[in-house]
Coordinates of C-alpha atoms in Angstrom, one line a residue:
Chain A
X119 CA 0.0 0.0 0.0
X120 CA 2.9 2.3 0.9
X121 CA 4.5 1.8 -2.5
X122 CA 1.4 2.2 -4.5
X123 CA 0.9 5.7 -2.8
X124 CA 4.4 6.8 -4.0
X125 CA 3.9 5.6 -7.9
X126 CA 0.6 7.5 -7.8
X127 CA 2.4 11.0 -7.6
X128 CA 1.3 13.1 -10.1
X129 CA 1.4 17.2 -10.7
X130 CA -2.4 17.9 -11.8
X131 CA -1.9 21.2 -13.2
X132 CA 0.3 23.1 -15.9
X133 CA 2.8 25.4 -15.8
X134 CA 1.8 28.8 -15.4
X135 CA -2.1 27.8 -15.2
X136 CA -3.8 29.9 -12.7
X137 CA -4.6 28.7 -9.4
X138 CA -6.7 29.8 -6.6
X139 CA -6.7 29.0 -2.7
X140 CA -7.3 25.4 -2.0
X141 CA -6.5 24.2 -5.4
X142 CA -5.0 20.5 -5.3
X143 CA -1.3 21.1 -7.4
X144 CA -0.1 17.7 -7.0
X145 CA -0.8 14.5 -5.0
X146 CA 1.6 12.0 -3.5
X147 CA 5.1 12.4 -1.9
X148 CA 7.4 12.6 -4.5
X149 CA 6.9 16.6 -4.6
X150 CA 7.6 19.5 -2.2
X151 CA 6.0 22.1 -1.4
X152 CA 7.6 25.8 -2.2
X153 CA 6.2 29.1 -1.5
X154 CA 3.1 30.0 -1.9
X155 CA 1.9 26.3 -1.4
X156 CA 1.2 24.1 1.4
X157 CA 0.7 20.0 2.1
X158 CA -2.1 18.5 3.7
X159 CA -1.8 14.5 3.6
X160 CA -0.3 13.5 0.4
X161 CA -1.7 16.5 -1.2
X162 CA 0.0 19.9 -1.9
X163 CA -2.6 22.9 -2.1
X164 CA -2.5 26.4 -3.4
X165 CA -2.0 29.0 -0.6
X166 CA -2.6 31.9 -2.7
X167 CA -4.0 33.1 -5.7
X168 CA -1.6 32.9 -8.9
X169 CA 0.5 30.8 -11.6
X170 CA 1.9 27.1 -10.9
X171 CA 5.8 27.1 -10.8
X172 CA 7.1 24.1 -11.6
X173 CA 10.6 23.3 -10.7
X174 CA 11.8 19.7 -10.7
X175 CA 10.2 18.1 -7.4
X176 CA 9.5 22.1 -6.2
X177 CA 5.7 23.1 -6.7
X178 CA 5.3 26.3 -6.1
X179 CA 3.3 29.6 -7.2
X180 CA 3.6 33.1 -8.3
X181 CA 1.5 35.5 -6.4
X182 CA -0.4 38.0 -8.7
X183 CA -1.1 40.3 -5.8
X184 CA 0.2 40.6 -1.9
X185 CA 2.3 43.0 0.0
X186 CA 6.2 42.9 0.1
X187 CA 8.0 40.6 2.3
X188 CA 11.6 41.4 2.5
X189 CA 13.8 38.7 1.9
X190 CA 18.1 38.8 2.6
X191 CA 19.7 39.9 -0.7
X192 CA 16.8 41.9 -2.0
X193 CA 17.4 45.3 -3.4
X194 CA 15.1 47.8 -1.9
X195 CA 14.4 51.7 -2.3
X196 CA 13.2 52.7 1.2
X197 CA 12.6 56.1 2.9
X198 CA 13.7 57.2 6.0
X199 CA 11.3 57.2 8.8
X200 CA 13.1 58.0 11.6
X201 CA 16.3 58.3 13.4
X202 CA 17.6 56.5 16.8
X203 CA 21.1 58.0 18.4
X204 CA 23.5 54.8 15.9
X205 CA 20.7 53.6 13.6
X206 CA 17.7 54.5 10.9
X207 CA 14.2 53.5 10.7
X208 CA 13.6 52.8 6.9
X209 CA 10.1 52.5 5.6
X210 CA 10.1 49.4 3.0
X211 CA 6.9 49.5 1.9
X212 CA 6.4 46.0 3.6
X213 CA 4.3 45.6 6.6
X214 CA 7.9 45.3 8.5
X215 CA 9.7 48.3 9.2
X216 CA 13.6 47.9 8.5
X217 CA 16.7 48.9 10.5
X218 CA 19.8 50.6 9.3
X219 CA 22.3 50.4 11.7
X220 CA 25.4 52.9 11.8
X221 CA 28.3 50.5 11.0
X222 CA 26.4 48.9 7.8
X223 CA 25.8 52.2 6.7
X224 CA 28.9 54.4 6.6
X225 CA 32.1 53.2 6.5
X226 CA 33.8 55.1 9.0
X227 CA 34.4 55.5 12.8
X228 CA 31.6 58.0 13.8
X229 CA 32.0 59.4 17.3
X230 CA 28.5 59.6 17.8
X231 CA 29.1 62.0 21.1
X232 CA 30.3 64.4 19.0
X233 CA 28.3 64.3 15.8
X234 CA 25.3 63.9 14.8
X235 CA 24.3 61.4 12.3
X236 CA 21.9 62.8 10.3
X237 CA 24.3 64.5 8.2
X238 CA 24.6 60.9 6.5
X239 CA 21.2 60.1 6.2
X240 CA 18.2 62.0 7.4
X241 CA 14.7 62.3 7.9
X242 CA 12.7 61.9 4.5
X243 CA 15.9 60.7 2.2
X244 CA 15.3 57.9 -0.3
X245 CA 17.7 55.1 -0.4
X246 CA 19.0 52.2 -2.6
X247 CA 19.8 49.4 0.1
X248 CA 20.4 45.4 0.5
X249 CA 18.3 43.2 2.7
X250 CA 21.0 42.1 5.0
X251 CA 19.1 39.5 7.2
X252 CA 15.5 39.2 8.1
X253 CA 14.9 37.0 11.6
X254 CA 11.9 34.5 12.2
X255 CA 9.8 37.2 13.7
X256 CA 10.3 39.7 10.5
X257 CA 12.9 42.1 12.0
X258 CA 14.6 42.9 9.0
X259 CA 18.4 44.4 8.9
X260 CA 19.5 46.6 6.1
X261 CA 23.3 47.0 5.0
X262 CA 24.3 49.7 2.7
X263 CA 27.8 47.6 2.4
X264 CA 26.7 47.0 -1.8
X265 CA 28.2 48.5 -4.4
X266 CA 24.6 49.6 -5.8
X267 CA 23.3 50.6 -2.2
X268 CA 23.4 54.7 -2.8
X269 CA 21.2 57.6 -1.4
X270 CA 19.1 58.4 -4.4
X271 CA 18.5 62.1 -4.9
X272 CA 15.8 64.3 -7.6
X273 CA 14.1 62.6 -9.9
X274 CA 10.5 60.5 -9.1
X275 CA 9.4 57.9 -7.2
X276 CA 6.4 55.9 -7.8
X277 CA 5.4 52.6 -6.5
X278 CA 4.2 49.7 -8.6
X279 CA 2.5 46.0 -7.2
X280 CA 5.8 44.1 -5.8
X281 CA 4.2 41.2 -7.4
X282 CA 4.7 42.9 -10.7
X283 CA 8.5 43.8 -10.2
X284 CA 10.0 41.0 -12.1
X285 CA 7.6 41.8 -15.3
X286 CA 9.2 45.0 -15.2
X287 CA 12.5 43.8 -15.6
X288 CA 12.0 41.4 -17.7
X289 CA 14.0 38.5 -18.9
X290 CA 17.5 39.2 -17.8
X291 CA 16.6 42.8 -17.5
X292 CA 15.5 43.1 -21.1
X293 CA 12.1 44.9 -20.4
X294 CA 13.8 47.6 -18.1
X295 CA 16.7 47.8 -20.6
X296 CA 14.4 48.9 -23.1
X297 CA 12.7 51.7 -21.0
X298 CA 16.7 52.6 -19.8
X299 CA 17.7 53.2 -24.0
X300 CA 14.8 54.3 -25.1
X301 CA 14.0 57.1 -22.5
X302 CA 18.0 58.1 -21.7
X303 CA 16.5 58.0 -17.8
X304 CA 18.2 56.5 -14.7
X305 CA 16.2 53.7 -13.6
X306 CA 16.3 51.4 -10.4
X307 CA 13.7 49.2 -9.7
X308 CA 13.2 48.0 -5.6
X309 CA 12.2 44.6 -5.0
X310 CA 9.9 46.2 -3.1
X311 CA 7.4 47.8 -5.3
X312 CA 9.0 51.4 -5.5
X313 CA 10.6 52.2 -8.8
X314 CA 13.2 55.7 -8.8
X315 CA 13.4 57.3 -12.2
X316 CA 15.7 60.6 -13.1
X317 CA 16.1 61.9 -16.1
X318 CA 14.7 64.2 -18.7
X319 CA 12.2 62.2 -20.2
X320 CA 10.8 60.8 -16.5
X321 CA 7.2 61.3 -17.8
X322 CA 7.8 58.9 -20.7
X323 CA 9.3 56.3 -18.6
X324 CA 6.8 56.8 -15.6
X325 CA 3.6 56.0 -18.4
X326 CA 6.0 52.7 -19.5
X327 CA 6.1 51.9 -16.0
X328 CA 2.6 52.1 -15.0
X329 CA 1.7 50.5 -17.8
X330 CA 3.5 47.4 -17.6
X331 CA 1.5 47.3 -13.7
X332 CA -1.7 47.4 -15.4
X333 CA -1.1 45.1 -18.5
X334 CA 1.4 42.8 -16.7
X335 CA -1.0 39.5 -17.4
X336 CA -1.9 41.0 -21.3
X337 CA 0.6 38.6 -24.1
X338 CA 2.4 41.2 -26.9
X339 CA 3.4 43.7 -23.9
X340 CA 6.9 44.3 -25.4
X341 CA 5.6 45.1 -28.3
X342 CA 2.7 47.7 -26.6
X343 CA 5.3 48.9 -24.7
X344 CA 8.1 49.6 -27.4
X345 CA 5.5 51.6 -29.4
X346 CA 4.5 53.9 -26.6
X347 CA 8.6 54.6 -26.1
X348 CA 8.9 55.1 -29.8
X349 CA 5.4 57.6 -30.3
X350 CA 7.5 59.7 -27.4
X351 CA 6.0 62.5 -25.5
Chain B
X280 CA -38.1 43.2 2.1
X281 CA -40.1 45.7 4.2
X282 CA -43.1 45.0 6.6
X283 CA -45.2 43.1 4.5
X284 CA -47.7 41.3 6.4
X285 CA -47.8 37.4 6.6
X286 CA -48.6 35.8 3.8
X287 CA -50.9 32.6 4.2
X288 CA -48.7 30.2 3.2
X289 CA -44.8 30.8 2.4
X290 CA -45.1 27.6 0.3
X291 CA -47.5 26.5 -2.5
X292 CA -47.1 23.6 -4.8
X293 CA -44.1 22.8 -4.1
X294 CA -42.9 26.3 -4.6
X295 CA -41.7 29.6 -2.5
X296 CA -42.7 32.7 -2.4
X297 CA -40.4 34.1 -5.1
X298 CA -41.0 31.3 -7.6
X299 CA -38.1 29.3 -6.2
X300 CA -38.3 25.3 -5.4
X301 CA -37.5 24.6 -1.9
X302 CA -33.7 23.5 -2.6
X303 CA -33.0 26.2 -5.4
X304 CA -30.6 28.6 -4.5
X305 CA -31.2 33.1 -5.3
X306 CA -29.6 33.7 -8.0
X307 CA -25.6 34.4 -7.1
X308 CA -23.4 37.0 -8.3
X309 CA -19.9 37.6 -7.7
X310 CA -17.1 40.8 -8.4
X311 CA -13.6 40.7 -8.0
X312 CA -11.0 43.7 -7.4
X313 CA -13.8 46.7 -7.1
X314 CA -12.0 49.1 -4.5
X315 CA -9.0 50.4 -6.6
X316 CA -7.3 51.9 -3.5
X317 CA -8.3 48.3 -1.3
X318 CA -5.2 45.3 -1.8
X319 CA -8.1 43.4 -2.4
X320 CA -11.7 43.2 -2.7
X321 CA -15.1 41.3 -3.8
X322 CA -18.7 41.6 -3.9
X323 CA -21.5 38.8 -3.4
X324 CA -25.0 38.9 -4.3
X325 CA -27.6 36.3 -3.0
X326 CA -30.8 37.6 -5.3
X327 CA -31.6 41.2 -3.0
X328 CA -28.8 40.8 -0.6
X329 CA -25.6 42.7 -1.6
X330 CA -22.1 42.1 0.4
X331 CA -19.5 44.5 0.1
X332 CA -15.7 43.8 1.0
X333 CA -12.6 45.3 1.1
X334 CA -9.3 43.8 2.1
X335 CA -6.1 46.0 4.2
X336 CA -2.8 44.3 4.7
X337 CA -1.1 42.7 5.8
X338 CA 0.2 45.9 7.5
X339 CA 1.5 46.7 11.0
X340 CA -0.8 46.3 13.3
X341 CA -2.3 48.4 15.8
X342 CA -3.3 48.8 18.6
X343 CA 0.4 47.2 19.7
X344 CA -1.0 45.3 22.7
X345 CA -3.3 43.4 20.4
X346 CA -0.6 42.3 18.0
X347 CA 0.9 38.8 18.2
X348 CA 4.6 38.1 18.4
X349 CA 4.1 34.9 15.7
X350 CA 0.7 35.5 14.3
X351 CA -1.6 37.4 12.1
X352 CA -4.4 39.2 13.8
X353 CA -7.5 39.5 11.8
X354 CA -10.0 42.4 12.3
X355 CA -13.7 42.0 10.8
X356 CA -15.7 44.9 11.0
X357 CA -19.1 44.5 9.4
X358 CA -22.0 47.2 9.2
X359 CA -24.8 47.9 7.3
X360 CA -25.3 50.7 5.1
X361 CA -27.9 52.8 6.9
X362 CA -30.2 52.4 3.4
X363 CA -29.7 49.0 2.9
X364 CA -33.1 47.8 4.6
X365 CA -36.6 49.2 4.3
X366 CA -36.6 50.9 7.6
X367 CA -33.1 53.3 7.9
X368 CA -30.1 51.7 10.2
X369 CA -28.0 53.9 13.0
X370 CA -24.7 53.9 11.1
X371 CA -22.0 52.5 13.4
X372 CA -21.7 49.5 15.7
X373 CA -24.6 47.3 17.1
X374 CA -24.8 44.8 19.7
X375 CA -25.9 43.1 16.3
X376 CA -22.9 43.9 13.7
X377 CA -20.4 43.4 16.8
X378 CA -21.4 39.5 17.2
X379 CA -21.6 39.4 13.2
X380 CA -18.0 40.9 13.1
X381 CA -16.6 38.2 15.7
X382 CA -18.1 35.2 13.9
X383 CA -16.6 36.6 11.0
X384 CA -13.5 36.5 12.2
X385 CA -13.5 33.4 13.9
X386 CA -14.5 31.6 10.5
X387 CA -11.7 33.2 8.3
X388 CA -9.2 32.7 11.6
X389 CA -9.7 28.6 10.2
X390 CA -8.1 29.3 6.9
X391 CA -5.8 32.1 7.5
X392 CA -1.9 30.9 7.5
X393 CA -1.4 33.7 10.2
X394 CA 2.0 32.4 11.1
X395 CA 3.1 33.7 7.6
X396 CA 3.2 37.2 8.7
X397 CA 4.1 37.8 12.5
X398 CA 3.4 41.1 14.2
X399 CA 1.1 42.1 11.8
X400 CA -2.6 42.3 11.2
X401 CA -5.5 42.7 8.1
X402 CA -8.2 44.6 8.3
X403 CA -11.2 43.4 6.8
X404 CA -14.1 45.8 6.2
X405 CA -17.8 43.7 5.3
X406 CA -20.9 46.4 4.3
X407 CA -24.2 45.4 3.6
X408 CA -25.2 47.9 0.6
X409 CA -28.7 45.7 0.6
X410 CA -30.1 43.3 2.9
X411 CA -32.9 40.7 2.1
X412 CA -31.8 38.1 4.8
X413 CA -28.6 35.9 5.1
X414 CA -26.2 38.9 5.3
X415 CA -23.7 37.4 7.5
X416 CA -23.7 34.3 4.8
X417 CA -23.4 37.1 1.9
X418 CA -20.6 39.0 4.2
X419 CA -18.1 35.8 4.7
X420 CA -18.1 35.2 1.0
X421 CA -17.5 38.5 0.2
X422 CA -14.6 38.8 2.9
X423 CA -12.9 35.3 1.3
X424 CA -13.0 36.6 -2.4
X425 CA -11.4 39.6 -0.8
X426 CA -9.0 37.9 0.7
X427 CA -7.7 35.9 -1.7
X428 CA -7.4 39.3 -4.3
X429 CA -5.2 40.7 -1.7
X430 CA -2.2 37.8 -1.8
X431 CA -3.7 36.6 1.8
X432 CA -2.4 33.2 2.1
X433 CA -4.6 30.7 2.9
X434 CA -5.7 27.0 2.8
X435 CA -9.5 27.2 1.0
X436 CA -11.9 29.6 0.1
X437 CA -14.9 29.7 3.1
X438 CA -18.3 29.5 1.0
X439 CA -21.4 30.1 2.9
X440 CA -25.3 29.6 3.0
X441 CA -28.3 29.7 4.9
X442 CA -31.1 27.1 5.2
X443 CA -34.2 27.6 7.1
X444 CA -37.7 25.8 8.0
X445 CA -41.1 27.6 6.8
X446 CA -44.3 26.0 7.1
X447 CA -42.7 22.8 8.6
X448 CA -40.3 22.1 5.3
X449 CA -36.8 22.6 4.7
X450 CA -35.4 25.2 2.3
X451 CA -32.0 26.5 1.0
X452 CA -31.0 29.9 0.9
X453 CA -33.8 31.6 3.3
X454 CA -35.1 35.2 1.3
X455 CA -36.4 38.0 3.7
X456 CA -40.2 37.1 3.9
X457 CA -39.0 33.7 4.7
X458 CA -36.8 35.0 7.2
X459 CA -39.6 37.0 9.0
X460 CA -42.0 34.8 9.1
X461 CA -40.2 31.5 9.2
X462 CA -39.6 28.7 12.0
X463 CA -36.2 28.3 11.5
X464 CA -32.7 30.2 10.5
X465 CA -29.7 28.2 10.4
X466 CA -26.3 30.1 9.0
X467 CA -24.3 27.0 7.6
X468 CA -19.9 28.0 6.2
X469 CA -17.8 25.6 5.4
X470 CA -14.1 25.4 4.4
X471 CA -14.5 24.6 0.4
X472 CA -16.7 22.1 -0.2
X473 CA -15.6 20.1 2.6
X474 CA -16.9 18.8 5.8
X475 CA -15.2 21.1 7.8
X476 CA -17.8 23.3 9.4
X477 CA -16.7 27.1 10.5
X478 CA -19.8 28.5 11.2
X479 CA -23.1 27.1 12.7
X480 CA -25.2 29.7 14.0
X481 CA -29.0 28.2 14.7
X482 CA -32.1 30.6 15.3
X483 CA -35.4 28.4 16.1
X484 CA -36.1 24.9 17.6
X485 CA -36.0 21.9 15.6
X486 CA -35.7 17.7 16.1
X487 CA -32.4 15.9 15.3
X488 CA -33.1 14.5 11.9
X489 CA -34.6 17.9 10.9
X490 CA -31.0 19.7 11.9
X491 CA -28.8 16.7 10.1
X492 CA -30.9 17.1 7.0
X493 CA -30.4 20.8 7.1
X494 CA -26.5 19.9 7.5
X495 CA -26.6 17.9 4.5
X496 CA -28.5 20.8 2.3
X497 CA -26.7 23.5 3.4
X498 CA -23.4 21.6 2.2
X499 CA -24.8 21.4 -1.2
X500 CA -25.5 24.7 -1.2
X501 CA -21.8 25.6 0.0
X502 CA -20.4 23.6 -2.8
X503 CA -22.3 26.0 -5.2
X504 CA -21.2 29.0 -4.1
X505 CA -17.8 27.7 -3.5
X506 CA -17.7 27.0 -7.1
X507 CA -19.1 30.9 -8.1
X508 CA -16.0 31.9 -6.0
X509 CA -13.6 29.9 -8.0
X510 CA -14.4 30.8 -11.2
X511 CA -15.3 34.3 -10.0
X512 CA -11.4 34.4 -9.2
X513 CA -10.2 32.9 -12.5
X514 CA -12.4 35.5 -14.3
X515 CA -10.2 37.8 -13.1
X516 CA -7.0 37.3 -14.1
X517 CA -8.2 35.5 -18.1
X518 CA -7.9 37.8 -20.0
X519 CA -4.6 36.6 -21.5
X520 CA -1.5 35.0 -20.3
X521 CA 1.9 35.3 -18.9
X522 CA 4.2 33.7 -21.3
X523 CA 6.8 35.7 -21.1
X524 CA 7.7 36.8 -17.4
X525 CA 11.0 36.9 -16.3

């Protein structure tokens, strides 16, 4: 009976076919469960509402919607919330908060009786920073020690679904590649949702943006998108 | 509706009121994603009753002493729009809406993986823009469409109907005359279309065999709506596909 259960494993649905909560992805014990999925007996359910992922024994699913949760080596634009006498409070747009602590974010001895430490960072600054660590109980750590990690300065800031963030960059950073050339803008994309964009033609590249959110699940995006760059302003 | 005065007979021929057989169902209508601003949201329609539900969160939660260290909290608030009956509602909490809200909770607390995001909490708002009895059925559905737009994870969908006794027989899905002037009200949610009961809230006095009959009916009727809410949800997102992600 044991051996029969193991040569009945089966994955029931498709890559990339949409799932909703409670959908069965696959019976028997021959597959795992990743995220977004659970097990319950010898059957591994849906958690959330997106696409199957299907990864050798892995099942698992990509959320269409959800907030941000932070994860260690994920590059974030945060704003600072507030300041503690050797550390920074950075909003993540995540339901976490995240801390920036004084030696991973300058790299320098500060005397801290003697200066004050918003002249690094202060109150209301936007930053480009690494996940560092995030504990069991979602305290998450930030480092600045990256070579990306930069306080970001001008330009515009607008936030996107963090579900949607690897549609915007696309296969090996092809989609945001294209917005980069055709627009001559700085871009950098936070795992988290928030997308910084300087440059002169910022309104161009913020419509691209936005409307790679909105049509993220339409086929032929590329090509809506590459004619909205070319058409221009 | 309204105060309409007893009818004689809630049952004639085999048929209700409203035209319906005793184990036909109102007819069921589902939204997905209609607050913009909401992370997620859903409407449900059981004939003249309309739920309303918005989803916020996962986001910190206060106030602080209420949050848990390694779970989830859930907050339920449900109300009725002060229009949404015949004779206008104080807007606001009731001793009503208050026990409402907690059942509410308690029934979505079974399928909620809270330990997915410690220390924080989800707000979920339930309004009643029309009410022609089973609200609170209406409400739950609602809420679990909601739920599942906003990226909530969770084991099932909860689907939820009412069966009641008029004139001595059983009937699914109990409409507002019925509800007035009926024996019995029994609010029946189940996790999917399983066994697994979440809520089980009884107005009326009835025998043994009448309540396991009931059981059985309402489950039926659970499976239907569980099904609206499934493809309600796949609606949603077919309008083309992903081939070409990442």
């Amino acid at each position: 009976m044991e051996e029969n259960k193991d040569t009945e494993s089966q994955v029931l649905v498709k890559e990339r076919e949409l799932v909703t909560p409670g959908d069965v992805l696959a019976t028997g014990l021959d597959f795992l469960p990743s995220s977004g999925c659970y097990r319950e007996n010898n059957k591994i359910k849906a958690k959330l509402l997106g696409l199957a992922k299907i990864k050798n024994r892995f099942i698992g699913i990509i959320p269409l919607s959800g907030v941000y949760v932070p994860r260690p080596g994920d590059g974030i634009v945060g704003f600072v919330k507030d300041m503690q006498s050797t550390s920074w409070i950075i909003d993540i747009n995540s339901p976490y908060d995240a801390l920036l602590v004084l030696g991973e974010a300058v790299g320098e001895f500060v005397d801290i009786t003697k200066r004050d430490i918003s002249v690094y960072y202060d109150i209301g600054d936007v930053i480009y920073a690494k996940v560092l660590n995030v504990t069991k109980s979602k305290h998450v750590q930030l480092t600045m020690n990256d070579h990306r990690a930069k306080k970001l300065s001008d330009g515009r800031i607008i936030k996107i679904t963090p579900s949607k963030v690897p549609r915007l960059i696309g296969k090996q950073g092809s989609m945001i590649e294209l917005i980069k050339n055709e627009t001559k803008c700085q871009i950098i994309v936070g795992q988290n949702g928030i997308v910084w964009i300087r440059g002169e033609k910022e309104g161009l590249a913020t419509r691209a943006v936005k409307m790679i959110e909105q049509e993220s699940h339409v086929s032929g995006l590329t090509d809506n998108i590459t004619e909205l760059l070319q058409k221009g302003e | 509706m309204g105060k309409v005065g007893k009818p004689e007979k809630l049952i004639e021929n085999n048929k209700r009121l409203d035209g319906r057989g005793l184990e036909d169902m109102r007819e069921m209508s589902i939204e997905v994603g209609v607050i913009k601003k909401a992370l997620g949201s859903g409407t449900f329609r059981f004939g003249e009753t309309y739920a309303l539900s918005a989803v916020y969160g996962p986001k910190p939660f206060h106030p602080r002493f209420l949050q848990d260290p390694q779970k989830l909290v859930l907050k339920c608030k449900y109300t009725m729009a002060p229009f949404s009956t015949t004779e206008r509602i104080r807007p606001g909490y009731s001793r009503r809406s208050i026990e409402i809200s907690k059942v509410t909770r308690l029934s979505l607390n079974n399928v909620v993986f809270t330990e997915d995001y410690p220390r924080t909490g989800v707000d979920v708002l339930i309004e009643i823009m029309q009410a022609d009895a089973s609200t609170r059925c209406a409400g739950i559905n609602a809420a679990s469409i909601a739920l599942a737009d906003a990226g909530v994870p969770m084991k099932d969908l909860i689907a939820s109907c009412s069966v009641g006794v008029i004139d001595g027989t059983i009937i699914l899905d109990v409409g507002g005359i019925e509800d007035n002037y009926g024996e019995v009200d029994l609010a029946i949610a189940t996790v999917a279309d399983q066994d697994k009961f979440v809520l089980l809230q009884l107005d009326g006095i009835l025998t043994k065999e009448q309540f396991m009959e009931m059981l059985e009916l309402g489950k039926k009727g659970c499976a239907k709506v569980y099904e609206m809410q499934k493809n309600a949800l796949r609606e949603k997102y077919q309008t083309g596909d992903l081939d070409d992600t990442e």
